[in-house]
Amino acid sequence: MQAPTVGGVQVPRGDGSTVVRMPRGASLTDFAEKIGANPASLVTVLFHLGEMATATQSLDEDTFALLGAELGYNVQVVSPEDEDRELLESFSIDLDAEEDAEEDLRARPPVVTVMGHVDHGKTKLLDAIRDTNVVAKEAGGITQHIGAYQVRTAHEGQDRAVTFIDTPGHEAFTAMRARGAQSTDIAILVVAADDGVMPQTIEALNHAQAADVPIVVAVNKVDKEGANPAKIRQQLTEYNLVAEEYGGDTMFVDISALQRTGIDQLLEAVLLTADAALDLRANPSRSARGVAIEAHLDRGRGPVATVLVQNGTLHVGDAVVAGRAYGRVRAMLDELGEPVDEAPPSRPVQVLGFTSVPGAGDKFLVTSDDRTARQIAEKREAAERNAALAKARKRVSLEDWLEKSKVDTLNLILKGDGSGSVEALEDALLKIEVGEEVGLRIIDRGVGGITENNINLAVASDAIIIGFNVRPEGKARELAEREGVDVRYYSVIYQAIEEVEAALKGMLKPEFEEAQLGTAEIREVFRSSKFGNIAGSLVRSGEIRRNARARLIRDGVVVADNLSIESLRRFKDDATEVREGFECGIGLGSFNDIKVDDVIETFEMRQKPRA
Ligand code: GDP
């Protein structure tokens, strides 16, 4: 159906329920293609709706919704998850349809996260478990913090493994879930017996219950005077955690992380709970899938990622992709820093060989070959870039168009050598206060070297790039130079903060004040057909300069403002300035309303230094 719409442009209209699915970061041209319209007419329609965009610019969801509502389409921007699913399907990888045959499934160790209120002993407990149960392969084997570790324990006559995520607390747990990566099978809720159930205890158990993760309660610090383990059991019944001895099905174990008592019983409880509540099996003979738990850029070894294998077995030499990072597994190390050749389900390993640093919570998968891994990563990168561009597009409304934006924003892209440093830098930067007129926006952040994509985003959104202990990769430096992108390098956080603060202050609109230059009294008016009226004047104070701004004062009242000394003559000659006590001829351009005894006052605007 064709119908005229705003602005008299012909655009095919939907009936209000016509669904149009668009990828994130799509442009008007993409949309035009879907509905069979001319991109230029969509630019016009959008303009009439008060939004300026070019045909090829990436648009955000709100803009599409606005345009869709106008034209009778229900525009649905595909969620990142669906987008990724479709992307993988295009490589014949269908994660949902992957069913392992019953006979291929083998039991796998449970993966455990330790949660609880601050200071209740989560870290101490993780240390205790690691020190006593990680099997040191060589005498003096020192465990490394790689983000996760596996321990072995005897359980009902069998040697069983348990994997621990080595980041205590529910934040990491929840952050991973938010990215669609459920990495935890069982939560250990640590509650200090001398302190009782506290706000974060409740928060942690809520998170675990929301994720359907069974809980084992570790009642810690039972060595302390005043410890009351029975009270903890009592308190937690209110939250549906009823101890077995009270007829419930939650296991409570009294421990002392400090004195390392009760640790074996706790591991036992974890395994009993896993066996009773969960069917933890995986197929070790297929290609690996899992999640990146932690990653950083190592000066000597390049990108290093700790991954948890969730299904299949990861081998040295496998082609892998994790989020936007890809590579080939060059080496794998366990929590003792020992090389391993393969990692079966539930095994955490450090992987060397990624070409860039994956994000914590990124899912990884092994692909049939290097090229597929690279292409998936590149397509994801492009999708992210489009989405980021859509977000970063300066949304210029008509009002802004007429009256240039009053708020200046400094756009920043942060890159650093570890997620900790990037977060710390971001936090500190966002705390800088320089008043209302200028703002700071961090439009992208990440771990690893500065890439061409970072530079492109900076170009698209006028951003400055901050590299914290990182440098441009490959051709990124050249590109930055060519595009004139400001890339700054720091290795000390406070230095970055100071400079950004100074930059923000510099962005404050300069304040000006008027400085008087001189005054002249009109003695005579010469009329010239060529130059208009010329004021024959005597300079009374200061000096009169050509091109200076001026106003005319008659009987003490300003009769004309916004004038300028258009011509200045001393006798017959042009002069650039005439000083106090001298006579001169002054022309005020097209302004001719001058009389004898009027005073011409000249001034200039000087920038006021900022405090
Ligand atoms: P987190 O914040 O939950 O990681 O708690 P930490 O593991 O850092 O422990 C907080 C404090 O409690 C530290 O001073 C520990 O030494 C102490 N602590 C931890 N476990 C025990 C314990 O079983 N008994 C005693 N007496 N102190 C403990």
XYZ file of C-alpha atoms and ligand atoms in Angstrom:
639
model
C 0.000 0.000 0.000
C 1.381 3.389 -0.923
C 0.331 6.402 1.033
C 1.783 9.862 1.359
C 3.421 10.423 4.668
C 5.008 13.368 6.426
C 6.765 15.714 4.119
C 4.856 14.330 1.157
C 7.350 11.497 0.705
C 6.059 8.209 -0.670
C 7.035 5.308 1.539
C 5.477 1.844 1.599
C 3.591 1.614 4.882
C 2.976 -1.281 7.202
C -0.342 -1.969 8.868
C 1.021 -1.339 12.339
C 1.734 -4.967 13.106
C 4.111 -5.743 10.260
C 7.233 -7.014 11.993
C 10.613 -6.011 10.603
C 13.658 -7.608 12.232
C 16.841 -5.563 12.096
C 20.336 -6.434 13.317
C 21.847 -4.106 15.908
C 23.540 -1.107 14.373
C 21.581 -1.279 11.128
C 21.183 1.834 8.993
C 18.301 3.443 7.138
C 19.578 1.794 3.967
C 19.238 -1.629 5.611
C 15.735 -0.756 6.734
C 14.815 0.632 3.315
C 15.891 -2.644 1.756
C 13.603 -4.605 4.064
C 10.506 -2.548 3.340
C 11.278 -1.771 -0.286
C 11.653 1.967 0.202
C 14.092 4.528 -1.053
C 16.715 5.289 1.665
C 16.628 9.006 0.859
C 12.915 9.208 1.553
C 13.487 7.550 4.940
C 16.083 10.213 5.721
C 13.383 12.774 5.004
C 10.764 11.020 7.112
C 13.190 10.789 10.008
C 14.076 14.429 9.603
C 10.416 15.352 9.959
C 10.350 13.311 13.128
C 13.112 15.515 14.463
C 16.076 13.202 13.974
C 18.988 13.743 11.671
C 20.699 10.715 10.237
C 22.393 9.843 6.996
C 21.268 6.816 5.030
C 24.247 4.697 6.016
C 24.644 5.686 9.636
C 24.053 3.029 12.310
C 20.873 3.762 14.226
C 19.810 2.671 17.658
C 16.690 0.839 18.682
C 14.804 3.953 19.816
C 15.266 5.647 16.470
C 14.009 2.582 14.608
C 11.050 2.340 16.975
C 10.189 5.972 16.267
C 10.459 5.542 12.541
C 8.606 2.226 12.611
C 5.723 3.708 14.597
C 5.422 6.488 12.034
C 5.383 4.112 9.087
C 3.316 1.314 10.566
C 6.069 -1.212 11.221
C 6.909 -3.016 14.384
C 10.680 -2.855 14.193
C 12.390 -5.450 16.345
C 16.078 -5.080 16.847
C 17.472 -8.583 17.164
C 18.899 -9.282 20.621
C 22.655 -9.855 20.814
C 21.984 -13.486 21.809
C 19.763 -14.182 18.808
C 22.159 -12.344 16.564
C 24.998 -14.531 17.760
C 22.919 -17.676 17.436
C 22.130 -16.773 13.837
C 25.780 -15.984 13.217
C 26.892 -19.382 14.501
C 24.150 -21.084 12.515
C 25.591 -19.513 9.405
C 28.726 -21.522 10.207
C 26.594 -24.635 10.753
C 27.072 -24.466 14.500
C 23.767 -24.954 16.277
C 24.324 -24.756 20.023
C 20.709 -25.495 20.912
C 20.421 -28.609 18.822
C 23.596 -30.166 20.145
C 22.456 -33.254 21.976
C 24.979 -35.760 23.134
C 24.089 -39.400 22.828
C 23.391 -41.046 26.168
C 26.245 -43.520 25.761
C 28.758 -40.697 25.223
C 27.965 -38.965 28.501
C 30.354 -39.309 31.424
C 30.146 -37.897 34.952
C 31.932 -34.577 35.324
C 33.084 -32.781 38.503
C 30.833 -30.085 39.994
C 31.881 -26.458 39.562
C 31.593 -24.482 42.783
C 31.443 -20.771 43.594
C 32.026 -19.533 47.143
C 29.696 -16.735 48.185
C 28.774 -14.893 51.357
C 29.019 -11.686 53.332
C 32.263 -9.720 53.351
C 34.790 -10.881 55.955
C 32.977 -14.114 56.619
C 35.996 -16.004 55.291
C 35.411 -16.723 51.585
C 39.006 -16.010 50.581
C 40.386 -17.885 53.548
C 38.230 -20.880 52.659
C 39.320 -20.878 49.009
C 42.943 -20.712 50.155
C 42.435 -23.546 52.617
C 40.844 -25.794 50.008
C 43.510 -24.992 47.438
C 46.437 -25.551 49.790
C 45.224 -28.835 51.204
C 43.711 -30.496 48.179
C 45.333 -29.374 44.958
C 47.482 -32.325 44.017
C 50.987 -30.967 43.832
C 52.602 -32.926 41.047
C 56.073 -32.044 42.082
C 57.343 -31.437 45.538
C 56.969 -27.754 46.299
C 54.478 -27.188 43.492
C 53.086 -23.733 44.115
C 49.531 -23.042 43.097
C 48.948 -20.050 40.901
C 45.869 -17.906 40.995
C 44.476 -18.477 37.557
C 40.831 -17.786 38.420
C 39.810 -21.361 39.054
C 41.310 -24.576 40.330
C 40.459 -28.202 40.679
C 40.967 -30.310 43.805
C 40.741 -34.026 44.357
C 39.235 -35.736 47.336
C 38.345 -39.274 48.348
C 34.600 -39.726 48.396
C 32.942 -43.044 49.198
C 36.063 -44.874 48.181
C 36.438 -42.990 44.930
C 38.852 -40.302 43.896
C 36.628 -37.369 42.932
C 37.421 -33.931 41.578
C 35.745 -30.624 42.456
C 36.327 -27.403 40.525
C 36.353 -24.074 42.346
C 35.909 -20.667 40.779
C 38.644 -18.713 42.554
C 36.855 -15.362 42.638
C 34.822 -15.174 45.807
C 31.511 -13.387 45.887
C 28.358 -13.306 43.872
C 29.271 -10.339 41.678
C 31.379 -12.378 39.282
C 28.797 -15.155 39.404
C 26.032 -12.746 38.470
C 28.087 -10.888 35.890
C 28.716 -14.188 34.109
C 25.066 -15.125 34.281
C 24.172 -11.748 32.834
C 26.273 -12.713 29.821
C 24.413 -15.955 29.518
C 27.187 -18.063 30.937
C 26.051 -20.296 33.729
C 29.329 -21.605 35.049
C 28.404 -22.696 38.557
C 26.750 -25.953 39.586
C 26.847 -25.526 43.349
C 27.243 -22.523 45.637
C 28.972 -22.661 48.981
C 27.393 -20.037 51.194
C 29.885 -18.977 53.847
C 28.351 -17.599 57.038
C 30.512 -16.598 59.996
C 29.180 -18.274 63.116
C 30.128 -15.284 65.260
C 28.321 -12.807 63.038
C 25.265 -14.526 61.599
C 23.194 -13.906 58.500
C 24.070 -10.523 56.998
C 22.773 -8.520 53.993
C 25.204 -10.017 51.491
C 24.468 -13.489 52.841
C 20.883 -12.975 51.781
C 21.884 -11.373 48.493
C 24.156 -14.300 47.699
C 21.530 -16.894 48.468
C 18.995 -14.991 46.387
C 21.364 -15.024 43.438
C 22.038 -18.728 43.810
C 18.371 -19.567 44.181
C 17.467 -17.389 41.191
C 19.962 -19.376 39.130
C 18.611 -22.659 40.476
C 21.975 -23.497 41.945
C 21.891 -25.772 45.020
C 23.515 -24.343 48.133
C 25.797 -25.930 50.705
C 26.212 -23.802 53.811
C 29.672 -23.503 55.343
C 29.281 -22.246 58.893
C 32.706 -20.689 59.339
C 34.807 -19.435 62.247
C 33.492 -22.071 64.606
C 36.851 -21.805 66.384
C 35.917 -18.352 67.616
C 34.553 -17.602 71.006
C 30.899 -16.664 70.793
C 30.441 -18.740 67.644
C 26.899 -20.046 67.508
C 26.462 -22.486 64.601
C 22.977 -23.495 65.726
C 21.825 -19.886 65.402
C 22.949 -19.803 61.758
C 20.882 -22.888 61.003
C 17.953 -21.272 62.761
C 18.309 -17.967 60.876
C 18.582 -19.568 57.461
C 15.369 -21.576 57.794
C 13.654 -18.258 57.084
C 15.228 -18.318 53.640
C 14.171 -21.842 52.757
C 17.535 -23.264 53.668
C 16.572 -25.929 56.174
C 19.386 -28.078 57.537
C 19.163 -31.825 57.096
C 19.241 -32.314 60.855
C 16.078 -30.170 61.007
C 14.354 -32.231 58.352
C 15.352 -30.118 55.365
C 17.597 -30.959 52.460
C 20.365 -28.376 52.766
C 23.707 -29.539 54.082
C 25.350 -27.364 56.717
C 28.988 -28.002 57.613
C 30.798 -26.371 60.526
C 34.281 -25.311 59.501
C 37.187 -23.140 60.463
C 38.878 -21.819 57.387
C 41.599 -20.441 59.638
C 42.386 -23.689 61.417
C 41.479 -25.711 58.345
C 38.987 -27.931 60.077
C 35.879 -29.303 58.415
C 37.257 -28.789 54.901
C 37.027 -32.449 53.929
C 33.496 -32.671 55.294
C 32.599 -29.586 53.251
C 33.941 -31.168 50.049
C 32.022 -34.291 50.927
C 28.840 -32.274 51.355
C 29.402 -30.652 47.971
C 29.727 -34.026 46.285
C 26.724 -35.480 48.131
C 24.623 -32.490 47.125
C 25.807 -32.705 43.535
C 25.047 -36.392 43.334
C 21.623 -35.978 44.918
C 20.409 -32.855 43.156
C 22.206 -32.729 39.840
C 22.962 -34.954 36.919
C 26.394 -33.640 36.054
C 27.433 -35.346 32.876
C 29.173 -34.255 29.742
C 30.559 -35.743 26.588
C 34.377 -35.749 26.733
C 34.725 -37.020 23.191
C 33.280 -34.003 21.399
C 34.894 -30.645 20.609
C 35.077 -28.301 23.575
C 32.651 -25.602 24.703
C 32.968 -23.498 27.801
C 33.409 -20.105 29.293
C 36.307 -17.712 29.804
C 36.600 -16.982 33.513
C 39.441 -14.530 33.594
C 41.785 -13.055 31.022
C 44.635 -10.612 30.852
C 47.436 -9.485 28.636
C 50.746 -10.865 29.788
C 53.821 -8.902 28.762
C 55.786 -11.961 27.769
C 53.130 -14.452 26.800
C 50.520 -12.266 25.169
C 46.816 -12.813 25.857
C 46.268 -15.367 28.615
C 42.784 -16.649 29.354
C 41.569 -19.037 32.014
C 38.751 -21.045 30.546
C 36.441 -23.570 32.102
C 35.640 -26.448 29.809
C 31.925 -27.224 30.186
C 31.497 -29.878 27.576
C 33.867 -31.767 25.316
C 37.632 -31.839 25.673
C 39.957 -29.005 24.799
C 43.250 -29.970 23.181
C 46.460 -28.180 22.424
C 46.259 -27.211 18.767
C 42.470 -26.619 18.764
C 41.137 -23.556 16.958
C 39.082 -21.535 19.443
C 36.881 -18.493 19.478
C 35.750 -16.725 22.680
C 33.578 -13.705 22.154
C 35.540 -11.442 19.835
C 38.848 -13.187 20.503
C 40.112 -16.149 18.549
C 43.263 -18.172 18.214
C 44.766 -21.593 18.347
C 45.578 -23.240 21.655
C 49.362 -23.030 21.771
C 49.708 -24.317 25.309
C 47.543 -25.036 28.317
C 48.596 -24.714 31.944
C 46.918 -25.945 35.079
C 46.729 -24.234 38.480
C 50.282 -25.377 39.241
C 51.616 -23.764 36.102
C 52.175 -27.219 34.647
C 51.528 -27.806 30.968
C 48.602 -30.054 30.118
C 47.700 -31.464 26.696
C 43.991 -31.781 27.165
C 41.278 -30.419 29.400
C 38.161 -32.571 29.899
C 34.763 -31.258 31.136
C 34.855 -29.068 34.296
C 38.604 -28.588 33.956
C 39.839 -25.016 34.274
C 43.003 -24.255 32.314
C 45.012 -21.258 31.298
C 45.068 -21.035 27.544
C 47.863 -19.373 25.590
C 47.424 -18.641 21.923
C 44.558 -16.180 21.662
C 45.340 -13.263 19.381
C 43.482 -10.865 21.668
C 42.083 -10.940 25.187
C 38.602 -12.450 25.609
C 36.226 -10.916 28.133
C 35.403 -12.636 31.426
C 32.150 -14.494 30.869
C 32.672 -14.878 27.125
C 31.636 -18.295 25.956
C 34.250 -20.163 23.979
C 33.973 -22.904 21.467
C 36.309 -24.972 19.371
C 35.804 -24.707 15.635
C 36.714 -27.026 12.816
C 39.589 -24.816 11.648
C 41.425 -21.546 12.271
C 39.601 -19.712 9.538
C 36.167 -20.383 10.987
C 37.309 -19.203 14.410
C 38.696 -16.025 12.898
C 35.620 -15.346 10.805
C 33.258 -15.819 13.744
C 35.371 -13.451 15.842
C 35.496 -10.897 13.054
C 31.757 -11.044 12.453
C 31.133 -10.595 16.157
C 33.539 -7.702 16.237
C 31.737 -6.082 13.313
C 28.362 -6.627 14.968
C 29.646 -5.081 18.188
C 31.136 -2.189 16.313
C 27.866 -1.473 14.533
C 26.009 -1.660 17.805
C 28.540 0.670 19.429
C 28.335 3.076 16.515
C 24.565 3.126 16.822
C 24.912 3.990 20.477
C 27.591 6.566 19.860
C 25.792 8.311 17.004
C 25.322 11.834 18.086
C 21.611 12.089 18.078
C 21.066 15.551 16.744
C 17.500 16.668 17.225
C 16.079 19.651 15.384
C 16.396 21.817 18.454
C 20.064 20.967 18.740
C 20.401 21.566 15.080
C 19.143 25.101 15.426
C 20.943 25.819 18.609
C 24.194 23.929 18.792
C 24.379 21.571 21.711
C 25.030 23.363 24.962
C 26.670 20.430 26.682
C 30.106 19.421 25.578
C 31.044 15.849 26.134
C 34.444 14.318 26.150
C 34.099 10.825 24.712
C 36.695 8.339 25.892
C 37.677 4.836 24.920
C 39.668 2.972 27.566
C 42.032 0.136 26.842
C 44.166 -1.483 29.516
C 46.260 -4.508 30.323
C 43.779 -6.090 32.705
C 40.112 -5.882 33.541
C 40.996 -4.661 37.033
C 42.996 -1.680 35.832
C 40.389 -0.741 33.223
C 37.647 -0.831 35.830
C 39.689 1.165 38.324
C 40.453 3.762 35.679
C 36.846 3.988 34.593
C 35.652 4.390 38.173
C 38.176 7.123 38.867
C 37.447 8.969 35.636
C 33.727 8.938 36.228
C 34.303 10.561 39.592
C 35.936 13.657 38.082
C 33.749 16.678 38.619
C 34.132 19.837 36.635
C 30.650 21.241 36.716
C 27.559 20.953 34.611
C 28.720 22.364 31.323
C 30.987 19.535 30.355
C 30.507 15.838 30.646
C 32.583 12.738 30.217
C 31.374 9.601 28.578
C 33.202 6.318 28.302
C 31.861 4.857 25.116
C 33.928 1.700 25.043
C 36.397 -0.110 27.224
C 38.346 -3.310 26.969
C 41.421 -5.316 27.782
C 44.228 -5.576 25.260
C 46.053 -3.484 22.713
C 44.457 -0.624 20.832
C 42.873 -2.025 17.686
C 41.832 -0.522 14.382
C 38.262 -0.915 15.541
C 38.957 1.250 18.557
C 40.369 3.918 16.257
C 37.371 3.698 13.947
C 34.974 4.111 16.820
C 37.004 7.083 18.041
C 36.731 8.665 14.595
C 32.992 8.059 14.452
C 32.326 9.585 17.823
C 35.129 12.121 18.244
C 36.608 10.177 21.097
C 40.018 10.189 22.697
C 41.632 6.832 23.373
C 43.382 6.133 26.631
C 45.836 3.269 26.618
C 46.813 2.066 30.056
C 49.956 -0.042 29.752
C 48.919 -0.989 26.221
C 49.939 0.154 22.761
C 48.338 0.112 19.311
C 48.261 -3.210 17.535
C 49.333 -3.712 13.936
C 48.170 -0.930 11.705
C 46.201 0.825 14.430
C 48.934 3.391 15.070
C 49.095 4.335 11.410
C 45.325 4.589 11.220
C 45.211 6.803 14.307
C 47.780 9.126 12.791
C 45.994 9.246 9.481
C 42.638 9.957 11.084
C 44.021 12.368 13.626
C 42.803 10.376 16.604
C 44.272 11.419 19.904
C 45.692 8.327 21.607
C 47.262 8.832 25.009
C 49.370 6.339 26.899
C 49.657 6.049 30.639
C 51.107 3.658 33.115
C 50.014 5.462 36.257
C 46.318 5.925 36.926
C 46.535 9.276 38.653
C 48.407 10.739 35.704
C 45.589 9.728 33.390
C 43.068 11.259 35.787
C 45.010 14.524 36.016
C 45.286 14.927 32.289
C 41.688 14.084 31.610
C 40.637 16.545 34.272
C 42.800 19.222 32.675
C 41.303 18.417 29.283
C 37.808 18.738 30.688
C 38.670 22.110 32.185
C 40.041 23.122 28.819
C 36.754 22.202 27.266
C 34.889 24.590 29.477
C 33.794 27.459 27.298
C 36.231 30.296 27.826
C 34.823 33.149 29.838
C 35.440 36.590 28.433
C 35.523 39.991 30.021
C 35.464 43.364 28.399
C 38.607 45.445 28.470
C 38.363 49.109 27.509
C 40.911 50.215 24.933
C 40.234 53.882 24.477
C 37.739 56.667 23.857
C 37.518 59.392 21.259
C 35.346 62.481 21.143
C 33.749 63.488 17.854
C 34.701 67.056 16.935
C 33.393 67.207 13.425
C 31.415 65.037 11.010
C 32.674 64.724 7.440
C 30.235 63.389 4.947
C 31.715 61.254 2.209
C 29.642 59.667 -0.497
C 32.180 56.898 -0.794
C 32.897 56.037 2.855
C 29.763 57.268 4.601
C 30.112 59.634 7.537
C 33.588 60.033 8.976
C 33.990 61.193 12.565
C 36.756 63.715 12.936
C 37.763 62.864 16.492
C 40.213 63.547 19.261
C 41.441 60.522 21.187
C 40.627 61.247 24.817
C 42.006 58.166 26.540
C 43.967 55.035 25.691
C 44.166 54.436 22.001
C 41.840 53.777 19.104
C 42.718 50.722 17.026
C 41.477 49.755 13.657
C 39.049 46.808 13.750
C 38.470 47.231 17.484
C 34.931 46.744 18.693
C 33.145 49.986 19.487
C 29.993 51.591 20.819
C 28.640 55.097 20.468
C 27.726 57.148 23.514
C 25.606 60.247 23.344
C 25.010 62.314 26.501
C 26.203 59.431 28.618
C 23.859 56.918 26.980
C 24.922 54.104 24.680
C 23.048 54.709 21.456
C 24.695 52.059 19.361
C 26.518 48.890 20.291
C 28.177 46.226 18.210
C 30.087 48.651 16.034
C 33.634 48.424 14.927
C 36.334 50.789 13.828
C 36.157 50.020 10.144
C 38.507 52.738 9.004
C 41.046 54.816 10.851
C 42.997 57.689 9.368
C 45.535 60.153 10.567
C 45.400 63.055 8.143
C 45.322 61.370 4.720
C 47.006 58.154 5.798
C 45.533 54.892 7.037
C 46.572 54.187 10.607
C 46.385 51.016 12.679
C 46.231 52.893 15.956
C 46.033 56.441 17.207
C 46.966 57.354 20.723
C 45.571 59.679 23.373
C 45.792 63.381 22.501
C 45.896 62.888 18.726
C 43.286 63.650 16.161
C 42.013 61.116 13.659
C 39.223 60.258 11.253
C 37.093 57.284 12.289
C 34.707 55.416 10.013
C 32.131 53.126 11.618
C 31.261 51.304 8.427
C 27.634 51.484 7.455
C 26.726 53.183 10.720
C 26.250 56.865 9.933
C 24.221 58.285 12.798
C 27.028 60.263 14.391
C 26.981 63.759 15.853
C 29.487 66.195 17.208
C 30.217 65.570 20.932
C 29.336 61.878 20.676
C 31.941 59.615 22.259
C 33.270 56.522 20.545
C 34.335 53.953 23.070
C 36.408 51.001 21.951
C 37.009 47.724 23.745
C 38.024 44.135 23.252
C 36.944 40.859 24.808
C 39.681 39.215 26.781
C 39.607 35.618 27.928
C 39.476 35.253 31.662
C 41.859 32.687 33.049
C 40.094 29.879 34.892
C 40.616 29.213 38.540
P 36.058 -12.621 52.808
O 35.865 -11.149 52.766
O 34.765 -13.335 52.955
O 36.883 -13.174 51.675
O 36.821 -12.953 54.168
P 38.367 -13.345 54.404
O 38.620 -14.710 53.925
O 39.225 -12.247 53.903
O 38.381 -13.388 55.974
C 38.083 -12.234 56.765
C 38.772 -12.312 58.100
O 38.263 -13.384 58.865
C 40.260 -12.548 57.976
O 40.909 -11.759 58.952
C 40.429 -14.020 58.295
O 41.674 -14.300 58.844
C 39.310 -14.241 59.270
N 38.845 -15.618 59.224
C 38.453 -16.306 58.130
N 38.090 -17.543 58.459
C 38.251 -17.659 59.798
C 38.045 -18.720 60.744
O 37.634 -19.832 60.404
N 38.292 -18.446 62.026
C 38.746 -17.237 62.440
N 38.967 -17.054 63.734
N 38.963 -16.227 61.589
C 38.725 -16.434 60.286
